[in-house]
Coordinates of C-alpha atoms in Angstrom, one line a residue:
X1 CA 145.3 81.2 67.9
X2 CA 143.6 83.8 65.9
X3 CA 140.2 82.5 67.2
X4 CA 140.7 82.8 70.7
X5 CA 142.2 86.5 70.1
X6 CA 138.9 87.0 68.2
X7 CA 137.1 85.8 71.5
X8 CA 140.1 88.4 73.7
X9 CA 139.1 91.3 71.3
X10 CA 135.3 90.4 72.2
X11 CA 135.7 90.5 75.5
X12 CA 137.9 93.9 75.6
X13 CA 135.0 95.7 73.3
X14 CA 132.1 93.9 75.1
X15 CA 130.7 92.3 72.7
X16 CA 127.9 89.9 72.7
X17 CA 128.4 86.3 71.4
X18 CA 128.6 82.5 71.8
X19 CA 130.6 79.8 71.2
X20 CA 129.7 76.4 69.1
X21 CA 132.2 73.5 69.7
X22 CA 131.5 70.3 67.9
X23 CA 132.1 67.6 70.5
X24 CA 130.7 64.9 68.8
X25 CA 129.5 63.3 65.8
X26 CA 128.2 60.0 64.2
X27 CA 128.5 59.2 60.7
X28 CA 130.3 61.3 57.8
X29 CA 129.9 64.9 58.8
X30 CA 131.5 68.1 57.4
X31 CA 133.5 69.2 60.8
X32 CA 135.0 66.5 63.4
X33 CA 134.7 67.0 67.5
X34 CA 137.1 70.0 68.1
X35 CA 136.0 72.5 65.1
X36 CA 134.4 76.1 66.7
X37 CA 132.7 78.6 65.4
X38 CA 132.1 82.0 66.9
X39 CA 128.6 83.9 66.5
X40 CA 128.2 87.7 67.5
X41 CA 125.1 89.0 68.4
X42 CA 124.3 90.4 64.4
X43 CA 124.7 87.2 63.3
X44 CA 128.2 87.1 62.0
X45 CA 130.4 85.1 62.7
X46 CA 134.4 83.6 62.9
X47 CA 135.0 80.0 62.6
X48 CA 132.9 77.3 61.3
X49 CA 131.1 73.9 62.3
X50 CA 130.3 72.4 59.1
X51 CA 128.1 75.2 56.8
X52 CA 125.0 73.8 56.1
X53 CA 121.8 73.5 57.8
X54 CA 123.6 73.0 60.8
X55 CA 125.5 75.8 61.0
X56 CA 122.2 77.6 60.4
X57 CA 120.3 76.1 63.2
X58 CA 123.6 76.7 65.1
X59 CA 123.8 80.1 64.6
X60 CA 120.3 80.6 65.7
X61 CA 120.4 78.6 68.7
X62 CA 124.2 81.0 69.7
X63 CA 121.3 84.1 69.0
X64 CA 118.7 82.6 71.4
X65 CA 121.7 81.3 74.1
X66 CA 123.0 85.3 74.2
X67 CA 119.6 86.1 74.9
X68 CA 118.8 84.1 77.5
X69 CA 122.3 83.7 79.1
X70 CA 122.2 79.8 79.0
X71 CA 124.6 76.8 77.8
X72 CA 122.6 74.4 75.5
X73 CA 124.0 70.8 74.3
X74 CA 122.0 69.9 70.9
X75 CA 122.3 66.9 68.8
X76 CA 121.6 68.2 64.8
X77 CA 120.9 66.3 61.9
X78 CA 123.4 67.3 58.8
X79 CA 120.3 66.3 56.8
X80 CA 116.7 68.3 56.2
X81 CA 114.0 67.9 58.6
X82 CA 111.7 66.5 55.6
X83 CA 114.7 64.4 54.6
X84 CA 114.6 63.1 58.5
X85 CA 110.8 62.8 58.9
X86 CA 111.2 60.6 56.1
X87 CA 113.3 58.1 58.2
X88 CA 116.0 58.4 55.2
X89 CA 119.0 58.9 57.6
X90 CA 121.0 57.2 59.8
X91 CA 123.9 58.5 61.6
X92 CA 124.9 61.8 60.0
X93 CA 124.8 63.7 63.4
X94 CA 126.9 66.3 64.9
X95 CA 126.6 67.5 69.3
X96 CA 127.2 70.5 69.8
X97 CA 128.0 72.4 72.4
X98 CA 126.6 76.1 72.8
X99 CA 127.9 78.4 75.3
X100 CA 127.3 82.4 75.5
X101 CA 130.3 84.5 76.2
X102 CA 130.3 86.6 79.6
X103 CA 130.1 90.1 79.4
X104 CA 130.0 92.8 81.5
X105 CA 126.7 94.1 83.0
X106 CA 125.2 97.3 81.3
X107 CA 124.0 100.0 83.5
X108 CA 122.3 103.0 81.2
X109 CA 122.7 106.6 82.8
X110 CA 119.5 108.5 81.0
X111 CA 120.6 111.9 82.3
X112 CA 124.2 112.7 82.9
X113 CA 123.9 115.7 86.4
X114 CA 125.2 115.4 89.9
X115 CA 123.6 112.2 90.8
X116 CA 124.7 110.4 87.0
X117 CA 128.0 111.8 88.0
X118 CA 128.3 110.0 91.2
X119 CA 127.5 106.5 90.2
X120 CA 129.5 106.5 87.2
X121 CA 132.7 106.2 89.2
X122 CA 131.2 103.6 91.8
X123 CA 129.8 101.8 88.4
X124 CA 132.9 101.1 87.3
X125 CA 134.7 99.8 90.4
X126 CA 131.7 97.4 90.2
X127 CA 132.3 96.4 87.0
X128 CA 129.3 97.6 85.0
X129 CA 129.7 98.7 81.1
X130 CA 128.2 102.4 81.7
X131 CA 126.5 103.9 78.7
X132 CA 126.0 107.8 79.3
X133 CA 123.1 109.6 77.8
X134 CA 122.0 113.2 77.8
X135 CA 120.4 115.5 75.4
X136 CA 122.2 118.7 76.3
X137 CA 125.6 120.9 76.3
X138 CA 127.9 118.6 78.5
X139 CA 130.1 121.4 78.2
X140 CA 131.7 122.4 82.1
X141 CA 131.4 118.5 83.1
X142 CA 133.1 116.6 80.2
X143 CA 135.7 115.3 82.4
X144 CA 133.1 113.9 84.9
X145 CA 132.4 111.6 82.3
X146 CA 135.3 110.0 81.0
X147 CA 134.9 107.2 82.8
X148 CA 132.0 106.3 80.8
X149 CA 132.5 103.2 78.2
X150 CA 130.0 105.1 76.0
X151 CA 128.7 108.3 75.5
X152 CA 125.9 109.4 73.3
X153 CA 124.9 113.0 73.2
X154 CA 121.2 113.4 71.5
X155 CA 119.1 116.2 70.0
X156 CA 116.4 115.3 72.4
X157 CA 115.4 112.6 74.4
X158 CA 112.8 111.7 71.7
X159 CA 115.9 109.7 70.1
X160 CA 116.4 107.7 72.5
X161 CA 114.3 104.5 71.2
X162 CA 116.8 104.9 68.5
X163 CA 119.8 103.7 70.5
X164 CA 120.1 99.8 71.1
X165 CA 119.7 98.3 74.6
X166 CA 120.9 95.3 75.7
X167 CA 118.3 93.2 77.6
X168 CA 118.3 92.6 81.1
X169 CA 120.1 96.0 81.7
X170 CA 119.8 98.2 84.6
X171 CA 118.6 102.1 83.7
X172 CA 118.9 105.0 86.1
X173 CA 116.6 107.7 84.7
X174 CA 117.6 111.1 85.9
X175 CA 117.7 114.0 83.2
X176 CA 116.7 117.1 83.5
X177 CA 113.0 117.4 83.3
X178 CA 109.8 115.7 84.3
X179 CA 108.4 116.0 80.7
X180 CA 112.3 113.5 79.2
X181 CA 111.7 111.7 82.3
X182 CA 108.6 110.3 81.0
X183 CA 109.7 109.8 77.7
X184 CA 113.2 107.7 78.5
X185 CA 110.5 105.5 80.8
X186 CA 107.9 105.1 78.3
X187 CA 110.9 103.7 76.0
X188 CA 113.5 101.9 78.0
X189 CA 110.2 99.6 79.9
X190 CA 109.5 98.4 76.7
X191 CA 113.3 97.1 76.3
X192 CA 113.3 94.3 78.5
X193 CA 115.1 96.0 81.3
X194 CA 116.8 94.0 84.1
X195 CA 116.2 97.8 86.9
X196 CA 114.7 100.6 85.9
X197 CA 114.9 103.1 88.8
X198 CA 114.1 107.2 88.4
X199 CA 114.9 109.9 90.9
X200 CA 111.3 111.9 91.8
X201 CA 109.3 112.7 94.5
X202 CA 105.6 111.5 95.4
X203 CA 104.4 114.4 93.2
X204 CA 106.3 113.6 90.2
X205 CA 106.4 109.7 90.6
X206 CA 102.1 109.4 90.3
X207 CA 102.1 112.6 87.4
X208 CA 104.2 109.7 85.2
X209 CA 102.8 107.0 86.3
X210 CA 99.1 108.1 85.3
X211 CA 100.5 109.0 81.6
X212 CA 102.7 106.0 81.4
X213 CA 99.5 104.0 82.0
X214 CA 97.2 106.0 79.8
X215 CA 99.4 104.5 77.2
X216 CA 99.3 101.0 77.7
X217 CA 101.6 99.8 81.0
X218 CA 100.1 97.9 83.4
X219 CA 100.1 98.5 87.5
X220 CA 102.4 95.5 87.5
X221 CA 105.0 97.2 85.4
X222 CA 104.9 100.3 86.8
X223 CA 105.3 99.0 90.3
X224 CA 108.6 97.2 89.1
X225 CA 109.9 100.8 88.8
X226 CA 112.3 101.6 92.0
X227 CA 110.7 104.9 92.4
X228 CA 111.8 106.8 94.0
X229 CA 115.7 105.4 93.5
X230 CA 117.8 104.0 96.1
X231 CA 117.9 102.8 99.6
X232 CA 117.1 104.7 102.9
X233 CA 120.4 105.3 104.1
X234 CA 119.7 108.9 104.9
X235 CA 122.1 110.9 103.3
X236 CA 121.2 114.2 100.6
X237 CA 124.2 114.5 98.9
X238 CA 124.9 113.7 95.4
X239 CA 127.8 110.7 96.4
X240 CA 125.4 109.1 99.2
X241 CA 122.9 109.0 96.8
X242 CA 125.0 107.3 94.5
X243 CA 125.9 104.8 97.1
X244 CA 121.7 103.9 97.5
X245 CA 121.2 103.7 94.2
X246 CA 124.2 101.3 93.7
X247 CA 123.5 99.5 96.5
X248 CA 119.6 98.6 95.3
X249 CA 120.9 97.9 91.7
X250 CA 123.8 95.2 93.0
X251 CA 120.8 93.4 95.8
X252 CA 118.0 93.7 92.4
X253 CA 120.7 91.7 90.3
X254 CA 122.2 89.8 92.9
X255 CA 118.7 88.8 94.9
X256 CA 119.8 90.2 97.8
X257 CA 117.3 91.2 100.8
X258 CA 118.6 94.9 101.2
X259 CA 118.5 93.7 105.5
X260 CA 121.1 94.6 107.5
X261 CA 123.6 91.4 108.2
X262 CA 123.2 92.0 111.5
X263 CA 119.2 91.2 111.7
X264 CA 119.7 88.6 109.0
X265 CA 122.1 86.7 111.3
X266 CA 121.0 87.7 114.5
X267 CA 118.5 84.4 115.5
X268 CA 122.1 82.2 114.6
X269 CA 124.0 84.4 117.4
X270 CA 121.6 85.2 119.9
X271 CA 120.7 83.4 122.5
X272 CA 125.0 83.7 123.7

């Protein structure tokens, strides 16, 4: 009982981590099909499948499945690969099963004004884990950001790089200068980002650009940037801006075409 709670508290907090189940095994081995073992994201971990040089290899196959999102079924020797290469064993092997937990996606508000404001609540009802940033007085707005699963106020946007990222995440940047701007961008593109997308005119947009490439990002990169943010839908105001810019962040992670449904299914209707 206490490891699924384990798993329950995981979830609540989102955590990273994977599950190891044993499922099968050949020969004497130190855990039978059935035994689990937990592994969070800094290695630790709840549960066991044996100790050993499997566990080890284990535990660094849950690492590489958190980062990469996959399932992975391994067969492991409970003996040394020189012990193996030897063709010394027989039997003495243990499948197992490697699945990473679900969590929720991350979305990373770099800037918490008007615009931060709106998508936080629209965030939520989407189910992203929102991680607010800013590196001034909140003072006046606090409330506007209570929704937020985590908020870090900094000194100065030159902490940012010291805050961890999870990969694959989606960044609004939107603070309060051009100058922090260009720093949160010349961090969070190096973090293996899932959408990075900055609010900015044409003016502003080729100013960064031209520094960010000055120190080292490529064209390609930079045109992976949804600069400016958001769809075309027209509107000006703060909560219609949020609405673009959640729209473009759910059709980047879902692959979706940002067409109307209407054009997309118009050849299968017409000719009536």
């Amino acid at each position: 009982m206490e490891f699924y709670e384990q798993i329950l508290n995981a979830k609540k907090e989102n955590k990273i981590y994977a599950v190891a189940s044993v499922v099968q095994t050949e020969g004497n081995t130190p855990r039978k099909p059935g035994a689990k073992m937990i592994v969070f994201s800094d290695g630790s971990i709840f549960g066991s499948v044996g100790g050993g040089i499997v566990e080890k290899q284990a535990i660094a196959d849950c690492l590489a499945a958190m980062h990469s999102g996959k399932t992975l079924l391994k067969t492991y020797s409970a003996f040394s690969q020189e012990v193996v290469d030897k063709g010394m064993v027989c039997g003495n092997n243990m499948t197992i099963f490697i699945e990473p937990g679900e969590r929720l996606p991350y979305l990373y508000l770099c800037g918490c004004g008007h615009v931060a404001q709106a998508v936080l609540p629209l965030a939520k009802m989407m189910g992203y884990y929102v991680v607010a940033i800013d590196a001034r007085d909140i003072s006046g707005y606090e409330d506007a950001l209570k929704a937020a699963d985590e908020l870090h106020i900094l000194e100065s946007f030159d902490q940012i790089g010291q805050l961890e990222f999870v990969p694959g995440s989606a960044f609004i940047v939107c603070s309060f200068s051009h100058k922090t701007d260009g720093d949160i961008l010349n961090v969070v593109l190096g973090k293996e980002p899932g959408y990075v997308g900055m609010l900015g005119g044409k003016p502003k947009i080729r100013a960064l650009f031209t520094k960010l490439k000055e120190n080292g990002y490529s064209e390609e990169i930079l045109k992976q940037v949804h600069a400016p943010i958001g769809l075309d839908i027209g509107g000006e105001k703060p909560a219609e801006i949020a609405v673009s810019i959640m729209a473009e962040i759910l059709a980047a992670r879902n692959g979706g075409s940002c067409r109307p449904m209407r054009d997309i299914l118009r050849d299968a209707v017409f000719p009536l």
